Tab-separated table of C-alpha atoms and ligand atoms in Angstrom:
chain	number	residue	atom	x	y	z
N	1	UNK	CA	-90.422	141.569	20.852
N	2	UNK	CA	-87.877	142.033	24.053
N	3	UNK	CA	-86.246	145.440	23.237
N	4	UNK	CA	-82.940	146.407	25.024
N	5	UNK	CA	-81.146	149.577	26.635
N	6	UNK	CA	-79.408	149.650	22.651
N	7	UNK	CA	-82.877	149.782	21.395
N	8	UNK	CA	-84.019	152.858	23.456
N	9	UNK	CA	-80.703	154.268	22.731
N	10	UNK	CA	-81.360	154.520	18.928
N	11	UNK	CA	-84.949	155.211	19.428
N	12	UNK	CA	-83.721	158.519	20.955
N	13	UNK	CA	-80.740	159.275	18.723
N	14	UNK	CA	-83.667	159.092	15.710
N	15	UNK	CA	-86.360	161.080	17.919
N	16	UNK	CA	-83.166	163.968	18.231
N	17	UNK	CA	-82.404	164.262	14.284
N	18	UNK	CA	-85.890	164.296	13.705
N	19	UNK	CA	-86.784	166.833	16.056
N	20	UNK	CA	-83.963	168.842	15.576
N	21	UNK	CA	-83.026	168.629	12.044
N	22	UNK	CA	-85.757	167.353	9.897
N	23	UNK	CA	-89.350	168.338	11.444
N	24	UNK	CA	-88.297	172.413	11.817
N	25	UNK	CA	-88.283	172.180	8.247
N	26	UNK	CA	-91.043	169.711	7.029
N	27	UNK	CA	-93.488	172.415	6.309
N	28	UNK	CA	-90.766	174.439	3.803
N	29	UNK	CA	-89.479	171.364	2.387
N	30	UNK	CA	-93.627	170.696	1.311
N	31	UNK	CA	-93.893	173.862	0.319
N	32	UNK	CA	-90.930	173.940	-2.142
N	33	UNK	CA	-91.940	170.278	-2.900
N	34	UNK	CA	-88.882	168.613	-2.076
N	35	UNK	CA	-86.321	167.802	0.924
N	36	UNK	CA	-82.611	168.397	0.682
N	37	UNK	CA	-81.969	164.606	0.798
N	38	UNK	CA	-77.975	164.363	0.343
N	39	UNK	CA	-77.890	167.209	2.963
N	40	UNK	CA	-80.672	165.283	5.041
N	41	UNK	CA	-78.896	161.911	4.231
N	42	UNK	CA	-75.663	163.106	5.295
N	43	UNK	CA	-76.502	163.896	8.888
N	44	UNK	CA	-78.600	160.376	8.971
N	45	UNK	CA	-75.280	158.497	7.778
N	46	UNK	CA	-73.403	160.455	10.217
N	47	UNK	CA	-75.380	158.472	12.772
N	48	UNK	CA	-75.251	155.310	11.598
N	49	UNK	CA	-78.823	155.280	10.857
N	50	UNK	CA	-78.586	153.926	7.282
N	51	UNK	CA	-77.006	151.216	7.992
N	52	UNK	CA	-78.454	149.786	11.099
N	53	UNK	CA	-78.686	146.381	9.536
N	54	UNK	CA	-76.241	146.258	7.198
N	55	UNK	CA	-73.007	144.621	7.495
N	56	UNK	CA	-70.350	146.174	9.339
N	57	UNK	CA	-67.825	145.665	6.504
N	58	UNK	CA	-69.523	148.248	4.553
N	59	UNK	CA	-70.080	151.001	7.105
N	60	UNK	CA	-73.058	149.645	8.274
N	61	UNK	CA	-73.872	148.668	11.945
N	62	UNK	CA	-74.750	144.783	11.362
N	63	UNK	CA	-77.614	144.651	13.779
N	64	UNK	CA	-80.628	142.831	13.456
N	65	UNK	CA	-83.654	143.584	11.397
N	66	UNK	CA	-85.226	144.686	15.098
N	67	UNK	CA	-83.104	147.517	14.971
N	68	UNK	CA	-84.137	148.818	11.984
N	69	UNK	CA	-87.552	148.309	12.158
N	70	UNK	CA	-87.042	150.647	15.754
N	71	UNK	CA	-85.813	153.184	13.297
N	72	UNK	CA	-88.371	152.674	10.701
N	73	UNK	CA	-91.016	153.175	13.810
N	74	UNK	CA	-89.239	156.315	14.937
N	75	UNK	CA	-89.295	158.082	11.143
N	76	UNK	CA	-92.783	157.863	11.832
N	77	UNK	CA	-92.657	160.739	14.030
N	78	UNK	CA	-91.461	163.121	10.947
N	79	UNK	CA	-94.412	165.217	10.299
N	80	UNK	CA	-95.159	164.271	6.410
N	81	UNK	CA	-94.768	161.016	4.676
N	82	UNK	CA	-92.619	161.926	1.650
N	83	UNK	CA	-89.678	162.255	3.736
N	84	UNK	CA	-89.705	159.249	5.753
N	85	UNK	CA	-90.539	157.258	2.520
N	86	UNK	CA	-87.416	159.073	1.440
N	87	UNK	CA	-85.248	157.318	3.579
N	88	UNK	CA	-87.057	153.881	4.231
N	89	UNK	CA	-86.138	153.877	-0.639
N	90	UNK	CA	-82.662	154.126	0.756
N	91	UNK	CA	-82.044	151.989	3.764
N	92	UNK	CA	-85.393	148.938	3.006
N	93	UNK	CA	-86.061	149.153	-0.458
N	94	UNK	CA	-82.571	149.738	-2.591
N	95	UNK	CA	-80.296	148.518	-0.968
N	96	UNK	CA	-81.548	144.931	1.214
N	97	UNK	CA	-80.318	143.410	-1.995
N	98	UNK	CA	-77.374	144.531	-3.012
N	99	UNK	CA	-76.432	144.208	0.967
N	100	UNK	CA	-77.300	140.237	0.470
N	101	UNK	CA	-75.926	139.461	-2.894
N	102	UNK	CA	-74.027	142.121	-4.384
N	103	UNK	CA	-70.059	141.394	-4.755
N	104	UNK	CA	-67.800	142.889	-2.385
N	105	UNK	CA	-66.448	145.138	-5.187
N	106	UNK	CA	-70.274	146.045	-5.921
N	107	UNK	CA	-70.987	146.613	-2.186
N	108	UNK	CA	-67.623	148.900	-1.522
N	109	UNK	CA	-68.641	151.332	-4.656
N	110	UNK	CA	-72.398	151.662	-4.221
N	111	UNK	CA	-73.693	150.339	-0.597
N	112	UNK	CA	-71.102	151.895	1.442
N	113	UNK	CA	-71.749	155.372	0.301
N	114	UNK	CA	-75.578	155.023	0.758
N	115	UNK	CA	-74.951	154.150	4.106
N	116	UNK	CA	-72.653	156.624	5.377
N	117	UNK	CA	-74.932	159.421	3.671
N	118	UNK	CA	-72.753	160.149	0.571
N	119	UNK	CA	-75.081	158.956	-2.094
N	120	UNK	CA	-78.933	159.081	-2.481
N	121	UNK	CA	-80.227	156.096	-4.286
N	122	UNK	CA	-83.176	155.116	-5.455
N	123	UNK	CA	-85.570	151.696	-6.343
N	124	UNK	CA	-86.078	151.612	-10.255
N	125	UNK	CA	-89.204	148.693	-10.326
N	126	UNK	CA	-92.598	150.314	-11.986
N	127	UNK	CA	-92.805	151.503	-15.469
N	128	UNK	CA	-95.463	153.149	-17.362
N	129	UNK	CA	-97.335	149.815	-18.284
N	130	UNK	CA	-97.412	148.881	-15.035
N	131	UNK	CA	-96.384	148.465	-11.589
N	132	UNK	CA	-98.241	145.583	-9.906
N	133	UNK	CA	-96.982	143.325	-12.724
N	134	UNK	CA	-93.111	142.920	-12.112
N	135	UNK	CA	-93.093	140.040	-14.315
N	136	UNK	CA	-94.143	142.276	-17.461
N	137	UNK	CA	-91.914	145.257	-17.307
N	138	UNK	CA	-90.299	145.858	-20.478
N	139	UNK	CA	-86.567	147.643	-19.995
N	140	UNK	CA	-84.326	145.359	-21.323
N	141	UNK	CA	-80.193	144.903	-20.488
N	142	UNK	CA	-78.561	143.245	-23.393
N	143	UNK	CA	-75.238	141.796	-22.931
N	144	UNK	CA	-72.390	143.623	-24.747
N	145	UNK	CA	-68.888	142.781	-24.480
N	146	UNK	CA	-68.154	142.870	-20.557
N	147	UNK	CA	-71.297	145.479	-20.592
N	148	UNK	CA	-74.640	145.515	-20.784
N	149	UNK	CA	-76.770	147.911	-22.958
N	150	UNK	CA	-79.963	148.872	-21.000
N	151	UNK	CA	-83.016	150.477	-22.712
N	152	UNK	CA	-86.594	151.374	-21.505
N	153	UNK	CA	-87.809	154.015	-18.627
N	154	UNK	CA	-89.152	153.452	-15.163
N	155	UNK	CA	-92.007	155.232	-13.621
N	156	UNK	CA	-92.758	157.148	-10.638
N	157	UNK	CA	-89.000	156.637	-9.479
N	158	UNK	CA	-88.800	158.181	-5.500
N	159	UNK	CA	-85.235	160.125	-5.182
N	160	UNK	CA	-85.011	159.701	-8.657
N	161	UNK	CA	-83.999	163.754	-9.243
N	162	UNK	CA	-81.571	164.021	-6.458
N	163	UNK	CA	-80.288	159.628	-7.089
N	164	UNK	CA	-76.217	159.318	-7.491
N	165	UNK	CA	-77.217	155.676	-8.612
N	166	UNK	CA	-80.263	153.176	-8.983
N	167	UNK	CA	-80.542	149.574	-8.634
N	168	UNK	CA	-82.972	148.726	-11.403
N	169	UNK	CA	-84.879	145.830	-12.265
N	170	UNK	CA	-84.470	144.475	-16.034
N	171	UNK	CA	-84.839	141.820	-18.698
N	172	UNK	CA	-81.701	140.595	-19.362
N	173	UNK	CA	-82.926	137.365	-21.515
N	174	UNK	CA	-85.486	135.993	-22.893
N	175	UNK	CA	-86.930	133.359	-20.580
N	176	UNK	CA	-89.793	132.699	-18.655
N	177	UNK	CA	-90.883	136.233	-17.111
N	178	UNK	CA	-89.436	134.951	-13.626
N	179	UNK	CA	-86.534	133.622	-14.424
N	180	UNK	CA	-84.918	136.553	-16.731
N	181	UNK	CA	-84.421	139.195	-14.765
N	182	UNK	CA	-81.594	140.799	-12.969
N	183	UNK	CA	-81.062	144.048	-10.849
N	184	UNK	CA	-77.972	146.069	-11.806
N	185	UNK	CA	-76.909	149.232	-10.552
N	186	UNK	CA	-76.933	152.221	-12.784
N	187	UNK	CA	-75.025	155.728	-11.705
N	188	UNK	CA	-77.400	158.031	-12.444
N	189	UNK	CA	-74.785	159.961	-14.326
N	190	UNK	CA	-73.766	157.245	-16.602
N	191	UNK	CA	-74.208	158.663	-20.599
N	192	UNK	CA	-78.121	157.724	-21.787
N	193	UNK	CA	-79.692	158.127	-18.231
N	194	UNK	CA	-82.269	161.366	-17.810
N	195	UNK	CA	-84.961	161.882	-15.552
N	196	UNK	CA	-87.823	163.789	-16.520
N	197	UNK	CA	-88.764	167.035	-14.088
N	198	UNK	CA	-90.879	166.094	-10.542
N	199	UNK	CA	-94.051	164.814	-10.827
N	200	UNK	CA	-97.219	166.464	-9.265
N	201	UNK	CA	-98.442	163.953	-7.337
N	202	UNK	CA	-101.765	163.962	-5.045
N	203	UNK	CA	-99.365	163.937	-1.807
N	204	UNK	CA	-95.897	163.035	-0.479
N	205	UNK	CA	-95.177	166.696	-1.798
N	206	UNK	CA	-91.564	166.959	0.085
N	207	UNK	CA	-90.700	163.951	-1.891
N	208	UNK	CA	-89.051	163.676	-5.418
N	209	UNK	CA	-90.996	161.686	-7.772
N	210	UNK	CA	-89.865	161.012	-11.328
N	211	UNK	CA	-89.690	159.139	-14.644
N	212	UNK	CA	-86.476	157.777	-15.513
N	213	UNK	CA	-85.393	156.968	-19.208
N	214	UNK	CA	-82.416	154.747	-20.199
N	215	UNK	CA	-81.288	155.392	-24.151
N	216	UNK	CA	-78.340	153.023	-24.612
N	217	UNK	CA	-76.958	153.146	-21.109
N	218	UNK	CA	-73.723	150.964	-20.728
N	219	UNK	CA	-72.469	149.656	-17.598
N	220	UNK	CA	-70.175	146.683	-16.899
N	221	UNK	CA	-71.613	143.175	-16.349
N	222	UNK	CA	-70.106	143.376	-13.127
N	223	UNK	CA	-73.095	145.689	-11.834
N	224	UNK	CA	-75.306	143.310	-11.856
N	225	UNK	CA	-76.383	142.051	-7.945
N	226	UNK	CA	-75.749	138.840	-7.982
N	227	UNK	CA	-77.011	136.087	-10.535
N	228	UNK	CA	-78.055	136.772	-14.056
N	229	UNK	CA	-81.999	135.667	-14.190
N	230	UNK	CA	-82.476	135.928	-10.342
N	231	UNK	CA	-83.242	139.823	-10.042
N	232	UNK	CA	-87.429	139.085	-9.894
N	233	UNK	CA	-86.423	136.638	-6.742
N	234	UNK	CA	-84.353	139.231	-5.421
N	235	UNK	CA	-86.656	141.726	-5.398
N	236	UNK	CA	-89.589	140.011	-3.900
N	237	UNK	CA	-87.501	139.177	-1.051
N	238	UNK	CA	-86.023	142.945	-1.064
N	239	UNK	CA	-90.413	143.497	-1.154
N	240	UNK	CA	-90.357	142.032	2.209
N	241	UNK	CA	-88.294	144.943	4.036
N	242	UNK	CA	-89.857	147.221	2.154
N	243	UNK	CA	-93.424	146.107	3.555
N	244	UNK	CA	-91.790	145.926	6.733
N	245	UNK	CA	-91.005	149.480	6.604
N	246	UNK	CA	-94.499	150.530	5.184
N	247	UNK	CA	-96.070	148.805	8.168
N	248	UNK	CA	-93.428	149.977	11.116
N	249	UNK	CA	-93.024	153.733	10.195
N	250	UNK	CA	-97.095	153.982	9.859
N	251	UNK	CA	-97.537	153.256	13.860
N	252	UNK	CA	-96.221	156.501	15.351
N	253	UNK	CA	-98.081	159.174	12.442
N	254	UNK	CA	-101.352	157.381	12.739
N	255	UNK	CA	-100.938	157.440	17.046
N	256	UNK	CA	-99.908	161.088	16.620
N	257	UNK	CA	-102.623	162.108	14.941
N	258	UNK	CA	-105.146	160.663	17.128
N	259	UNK	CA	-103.595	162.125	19.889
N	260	UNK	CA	-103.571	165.235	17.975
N	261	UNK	CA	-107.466	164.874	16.964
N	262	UNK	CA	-108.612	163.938	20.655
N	263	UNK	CA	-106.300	167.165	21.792
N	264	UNK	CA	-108.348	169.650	19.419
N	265	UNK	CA	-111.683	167.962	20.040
N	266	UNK	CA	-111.313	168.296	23.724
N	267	UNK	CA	-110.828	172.063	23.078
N	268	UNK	CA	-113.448	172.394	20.742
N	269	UNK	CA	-116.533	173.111	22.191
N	270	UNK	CA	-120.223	172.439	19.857
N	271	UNK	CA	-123.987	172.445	21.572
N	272	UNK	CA	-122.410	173.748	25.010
N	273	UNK	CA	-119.657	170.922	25.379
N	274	UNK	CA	-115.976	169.641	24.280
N	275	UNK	CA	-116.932	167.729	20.790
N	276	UNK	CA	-114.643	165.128	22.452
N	277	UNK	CA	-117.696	164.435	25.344
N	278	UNK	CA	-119.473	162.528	22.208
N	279	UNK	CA	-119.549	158.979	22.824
N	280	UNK	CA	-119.287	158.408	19.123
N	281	UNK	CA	-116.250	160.713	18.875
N	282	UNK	CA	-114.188	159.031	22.083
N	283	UNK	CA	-115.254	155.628	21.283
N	284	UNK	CA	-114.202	156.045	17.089
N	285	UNK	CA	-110.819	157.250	18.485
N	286	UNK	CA	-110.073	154.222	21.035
N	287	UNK	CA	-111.438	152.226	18.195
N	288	UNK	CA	-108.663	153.123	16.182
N	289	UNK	CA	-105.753	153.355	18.615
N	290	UNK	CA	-106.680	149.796	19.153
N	291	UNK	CA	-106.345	149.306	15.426
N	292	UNK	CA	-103.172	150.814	15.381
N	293	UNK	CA	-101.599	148.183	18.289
N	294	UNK	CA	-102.829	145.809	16.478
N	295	UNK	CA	-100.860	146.443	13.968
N	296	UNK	CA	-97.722	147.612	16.158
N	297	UNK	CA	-98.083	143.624	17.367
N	298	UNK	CA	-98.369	142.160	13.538
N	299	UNK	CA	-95.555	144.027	12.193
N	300	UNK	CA	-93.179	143.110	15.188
N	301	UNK	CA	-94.450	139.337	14.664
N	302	UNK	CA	-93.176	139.447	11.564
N	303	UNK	CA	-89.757	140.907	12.147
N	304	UNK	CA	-88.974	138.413	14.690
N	305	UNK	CA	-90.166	136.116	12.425
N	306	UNK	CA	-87.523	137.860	9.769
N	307	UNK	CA	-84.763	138.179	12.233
N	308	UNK	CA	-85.772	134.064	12.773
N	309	UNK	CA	-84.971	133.374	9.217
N	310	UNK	CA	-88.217	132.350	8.785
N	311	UNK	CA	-90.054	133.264	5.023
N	312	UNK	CA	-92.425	136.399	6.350
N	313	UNK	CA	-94.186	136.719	2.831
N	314	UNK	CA	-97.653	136.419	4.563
N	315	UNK	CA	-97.219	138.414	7.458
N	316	UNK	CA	-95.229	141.064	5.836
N	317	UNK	CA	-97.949	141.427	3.375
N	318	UNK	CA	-100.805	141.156	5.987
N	319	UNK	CA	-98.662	143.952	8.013
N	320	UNK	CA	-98.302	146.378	4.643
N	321	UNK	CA	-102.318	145.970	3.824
N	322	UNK	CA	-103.297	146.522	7.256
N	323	UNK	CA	-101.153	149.767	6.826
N	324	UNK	CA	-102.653	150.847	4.113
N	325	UNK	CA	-106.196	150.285	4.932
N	326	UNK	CA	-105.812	151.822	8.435
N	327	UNK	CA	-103.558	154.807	6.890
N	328	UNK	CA	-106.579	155.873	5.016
N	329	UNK	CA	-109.543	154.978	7.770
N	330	UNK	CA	-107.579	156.805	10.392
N	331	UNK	CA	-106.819	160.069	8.358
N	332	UNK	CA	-109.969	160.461	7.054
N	333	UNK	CA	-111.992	159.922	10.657
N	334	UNK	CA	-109.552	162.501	11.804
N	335	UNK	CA	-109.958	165.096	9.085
N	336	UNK	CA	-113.993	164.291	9.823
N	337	UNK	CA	-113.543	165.280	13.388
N	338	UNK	CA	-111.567	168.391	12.250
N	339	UNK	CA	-114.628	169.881	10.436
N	340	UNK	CA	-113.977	172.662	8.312
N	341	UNK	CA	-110.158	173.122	9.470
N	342	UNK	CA	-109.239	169.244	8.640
N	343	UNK	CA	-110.459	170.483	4.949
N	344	UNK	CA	-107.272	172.916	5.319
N	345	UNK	CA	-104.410	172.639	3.379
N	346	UNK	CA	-101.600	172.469	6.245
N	347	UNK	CA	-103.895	170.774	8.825
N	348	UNK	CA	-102.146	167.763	9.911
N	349	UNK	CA	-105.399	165.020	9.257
N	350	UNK	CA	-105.456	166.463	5.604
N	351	UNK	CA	-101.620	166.355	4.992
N	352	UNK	CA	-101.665	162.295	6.626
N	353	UNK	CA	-105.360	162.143	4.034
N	354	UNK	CA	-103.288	163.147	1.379
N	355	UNK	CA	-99.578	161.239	2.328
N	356	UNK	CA	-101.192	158.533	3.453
N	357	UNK	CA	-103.423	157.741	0.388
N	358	UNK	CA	-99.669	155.993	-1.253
N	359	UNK	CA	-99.800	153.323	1.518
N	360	UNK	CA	-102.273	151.349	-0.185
N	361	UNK	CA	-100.800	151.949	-3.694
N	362	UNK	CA	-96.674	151.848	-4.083
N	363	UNK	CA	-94.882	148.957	-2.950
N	364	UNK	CA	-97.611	146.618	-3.894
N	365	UNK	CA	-101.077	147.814	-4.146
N	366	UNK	CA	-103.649	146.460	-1.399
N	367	UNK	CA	-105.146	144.212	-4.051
N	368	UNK	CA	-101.576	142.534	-4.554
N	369	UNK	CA	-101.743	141.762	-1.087
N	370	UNK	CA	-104.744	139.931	-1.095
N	371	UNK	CA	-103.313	138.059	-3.886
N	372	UNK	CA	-100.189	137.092	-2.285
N	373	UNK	CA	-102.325	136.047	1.107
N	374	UNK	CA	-105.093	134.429	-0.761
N	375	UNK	CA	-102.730	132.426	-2.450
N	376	UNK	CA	-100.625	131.718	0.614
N	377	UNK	CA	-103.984	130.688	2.018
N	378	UNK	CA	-104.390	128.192	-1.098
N	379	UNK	CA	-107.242	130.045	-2.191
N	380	UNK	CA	-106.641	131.315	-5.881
N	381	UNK	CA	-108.165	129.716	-8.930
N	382	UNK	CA	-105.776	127.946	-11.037
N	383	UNK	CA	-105.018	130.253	-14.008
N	384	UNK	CA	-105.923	129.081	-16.872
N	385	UNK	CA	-103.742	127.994	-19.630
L	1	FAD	C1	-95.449	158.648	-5.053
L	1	FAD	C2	-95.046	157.326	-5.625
L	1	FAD	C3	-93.770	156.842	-5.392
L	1	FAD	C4	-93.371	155.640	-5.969
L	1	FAD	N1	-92.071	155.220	-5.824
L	1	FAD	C5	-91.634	154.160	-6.541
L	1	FAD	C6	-90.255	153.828	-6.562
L	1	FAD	O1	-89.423	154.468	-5.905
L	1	FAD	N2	-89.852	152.768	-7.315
L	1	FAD	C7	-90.727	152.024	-8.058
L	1	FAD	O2	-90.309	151.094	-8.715
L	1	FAD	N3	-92.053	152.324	-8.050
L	1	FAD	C8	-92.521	153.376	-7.333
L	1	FAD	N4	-93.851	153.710	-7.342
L	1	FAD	C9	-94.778	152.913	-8.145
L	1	FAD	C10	-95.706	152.055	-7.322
L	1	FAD	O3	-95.005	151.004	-6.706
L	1	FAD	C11	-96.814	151.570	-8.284
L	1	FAD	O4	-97.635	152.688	-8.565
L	1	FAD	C12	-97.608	150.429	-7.708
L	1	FAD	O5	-96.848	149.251	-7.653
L	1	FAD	C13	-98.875	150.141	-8.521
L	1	FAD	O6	-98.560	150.006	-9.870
L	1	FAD	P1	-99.408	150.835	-10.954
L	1	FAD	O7	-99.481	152.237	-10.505
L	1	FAD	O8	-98.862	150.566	-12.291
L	1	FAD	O9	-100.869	150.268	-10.861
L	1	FAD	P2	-101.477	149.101	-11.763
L	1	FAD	O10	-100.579	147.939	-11.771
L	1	FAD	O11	-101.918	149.686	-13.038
L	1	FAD	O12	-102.768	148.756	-10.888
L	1	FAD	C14	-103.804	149.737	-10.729
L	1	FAD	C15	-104.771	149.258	-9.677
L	1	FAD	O13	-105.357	148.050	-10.111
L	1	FAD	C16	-105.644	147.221	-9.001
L	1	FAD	N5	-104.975	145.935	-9.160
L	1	FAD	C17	-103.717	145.676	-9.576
L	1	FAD	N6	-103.471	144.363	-9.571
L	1	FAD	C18	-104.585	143.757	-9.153
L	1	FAD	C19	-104.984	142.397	-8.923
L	1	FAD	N7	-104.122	141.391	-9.121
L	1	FAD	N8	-106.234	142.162	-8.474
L	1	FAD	C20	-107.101	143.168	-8.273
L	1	FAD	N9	-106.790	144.455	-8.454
L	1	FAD	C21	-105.570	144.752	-8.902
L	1	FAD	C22	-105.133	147.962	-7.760
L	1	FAD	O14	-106.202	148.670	-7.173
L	1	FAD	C23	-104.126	148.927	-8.321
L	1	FAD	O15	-103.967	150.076	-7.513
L	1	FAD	C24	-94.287	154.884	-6.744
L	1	FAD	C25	-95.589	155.357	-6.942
L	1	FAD	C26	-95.966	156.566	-6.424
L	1	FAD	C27	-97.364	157.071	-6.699
C-alpha cells in the first residue's frame, strides 16, 4: 500500500476531530451509555469524512476504498469501541449499497444526508432467530400498490434509537432463500416503525443498541436498492466493507493499548524491579505487536485487492477473524498485566476486554468466517439433501 501526502492529510484531519471533539468526551458518553451521534455526525460530515469513498455526486469525496480504510484506521484511536462502530454502521455497513445500486432519486434523499452528517442511519440485518443465518430471517415486504407492506422486527439494531432511516434486509417473495430478498430503505419515522428502549449489552456502552419492530410499515416500491430478489447479494458484498472496517479500525486500539500496558508495567515495580524487566512480560507484548502488523499488512492486502476490483471475500474474512481473535487475546493479556487495576471498571485493558469481545460476534461471527474460508478453500462437506 503506497500512501500519499492526501493520505497523511486525512489521517490528521481524523486524528484532530478525534482528539478534539470526540475522545474529551468518551468517558461521559459511556457513562450515560450513549454518544450524541447527529451532533457527533454532523461535525464528521462537515469534514467530508463520511463520504470519503462515495461518489462525489452525492456529497461524497469519490476516493478510493484506501482512503477510507485510512479513516477507518484512524477511528481506531477513539478511546472505546461503541463509537467508532458508530460511524464505521454509517459510512461501511449502510450505506456501500445504496452508494452502488440505489437510484439517483434513492441516493439524493437518503445517501446524501448520511454523508454530509444530517441523518444517522443504521444496518437492519439480524433478528431474534438469528443473525449468522441471513438466508432465514423472517421480515417480510409484500408488494402493495406502488408500496410495499413490511412486517417483522430486527435485532440488536446499532444507531437504531437515534436512526432518521434504515436500509433493511427483507423477504420480498417467496423463492429460494437467496434469491428473494431485497434491501429497502425505511425512515425511521414512517407510521408502524418503533424501536424498543437501549439494550444492556456486555460492552460498546457509548453505543445505541436496539430492537426494531415493523407493524404494517408502507413505503414506496421505489425504496428498494436496486433489484427486487438481489438484496442477500447485496449485502454480502456490502459484508465485505464492513469486515474491512472491523479489521482496519482494530490496528490503532490494540497498538495503543500495548503501548499503554508496556508504559504502566515499566512503572510498576514487583520483587525489587519494573514488572516490564520480565522476559515473559516484554516478549508477550512484542509477540503481539507483531500480531497486530500482521494484521495491519492483511487488511491493506485486501483493500488493494478491493480498490483492484478483485472479489476480497477470503481475505476480507481472514482480515475480520484475525480481528476478532487478536481483539480478545490482546485485551485480555493486557488486563493480565494490569493486575488488580485491569479488573477496574474505567481501566483502559478492561473497557477494550469488554468492547472488544463484539469483534468476534456482529458482522459475522468468527465461526462464519471459517465457513466462508473453509469453503473458499474447497473444504466443506457437501450438505446433504
Ligand atoms: C452490540 C451489537 C451490535 C450489533 N449491531 C448490529 C446491527 O447494527 N445490524 C445488524 O443487523 N446486526 C447487528 N448485530 C447482530 C450481530 O451481527 C449478530 O449478533 C451476529 O451476526 C451473530 O448472530 P446471532 O447473535 O444471532 O448468533 P447466532 O446466529 O445464534 O450464532 C450464535 C453462535 O453460534 C456459533 N455459530 C453460528 N454459526 C455457526 C456455524 N456455521 N458454525 C459453527 N458455529 C456457528 C457462533 O459462535 C455464534 O456466535 C449486533 C450485535 C451486537 C451484540
Amino acid at each position: 500500500m503506497k500512501f500519499t501526502e492526501e493520505h497523511d492529510q486525512l489521517r490528521k484531519t481524523v486524528r484532530d476531530v478525534v482528539d478534539k471533539e470526540i475522545n474529551p468526551y468518551v468517558d461521559e458518553w459511556e457513562q450515560e451509555g450513549l454518544f450524541p451521534a447527529k451532533t457527533v455526525f454532523k461535525s464528521l460530515g462537515n469534514l467530508g469524512l463520511l463520504g470519503v469513498t462515495k461518489p462525489e455526486e452525492f456529497g461524497g469525496m469519490g476516493l478510493d476504498y484506501s482512503y477510507g480504510m485510512v479513516v477507518s484506521e484512524e477511528l481506531g484511536r477513539i478511546r472505546c469501541g461503541g463509537v467508532p462502530m458508530a460511524i464505521g454502521v454509517q459510512t461501511d455497513m449502510a450505506t456501500p449499497a445504496l452508494a452502488r445500486w440505489g437510484s439517483d432519486e434513492l441516493r439524493r434523499e437518503f445517501l446524501a444526508p448520511a454523508i454530509s452528517g444530517d441523518a444517522v442511519v443504521s444496518i437492519a440485518v439480524s433478528e431474534v432467530g438469528g443473525g449468522s443465518d441471513v438466508a432465514a430471517l423472517k421480515t417480510t415486504a409484500v408488494k402493495d400498490g406502488d408500496d410495499y407492506v413490511i412486517n417483522g422486527s430486527k435485532m440488536w439494531i446499532t444507531n437504531a434509537t437515534q436512526a432518521d432511516w434504515a436500509c433493511v434486509l427483507c423477504n420480498t417473495g417467496e423463492g429460494k432463500p437467496h434469491q428473494n430478498k431485497s434491501l429497502i430503505i425505511v425512515p425511521m419515522t414512517t407510521k408502524g416503525v418503533t424501536v424498543s428502549p437501549r439494550l444492556k449489552k456486555l460492552g460498546m456502552h457509548a453505543s445505541d443498541t436496539a430492537q426494531v419492530f415493523f407493524e404494517n410499515v408502507r413505503v414506496p416500491q421505489a425504496n428498494r436498492i436496486g433489484e427486487e430478489g438481489m438484496g442477500f447479494m447485496m449485502q454480502m458484498i456490502q459484508f465485505q466493507e464492513e469486515r474491512l472496517f472491523a479489521a482496519a479500525s482494530a490496528l490503532r486500539g490494540l497498538e495503543g493499548l500495548i503501548q499503554e500496558t508496556a508504559n504502566y508495567c515499566r512503572e510498576r515495580q514487583a520483587f525489587g524491579a519494573p514488572l516490564l524487566d520480565n522476559q515473559y512480560i516484554h516478549f508477550r507484548l512484542a509477540e503481539l505487536s507483531t500480531e497486530v502488523e500482521s494484521l495491519r499488512s492483511l487488511a491493506y492486502r485486501a483493500c488493494e485487492e478491493y480498490i483492484a476490483g478483485q472479489n476480497v471475500t477470503l481475505l476480507a474474512s481472514m482480515a475480520k477473524l484475525k480481528a476478532g481473535r487478536l481483539s480478545r487475546e490482546v485485551a485480555d493479556t493486557c488486563l493480565q498485566f494490569w493486575g488488580g487495576m485491569g479488573f477496574m471498571w474505567d481501566n483502559p485493558a478492561s473497557r477494550a476486554y469488554r468492547d472488544g469481545r463484539l469483534t468476534s460476534i456482529g458482522g459475522g461471527a468468527d465461526e462464519v468466517m471459517l465457513g466462508i474460508i473453509a469453503k473458499l478453500m474447497g473444504n466443506l462437506p457437501k450438505r446433504k439433501k
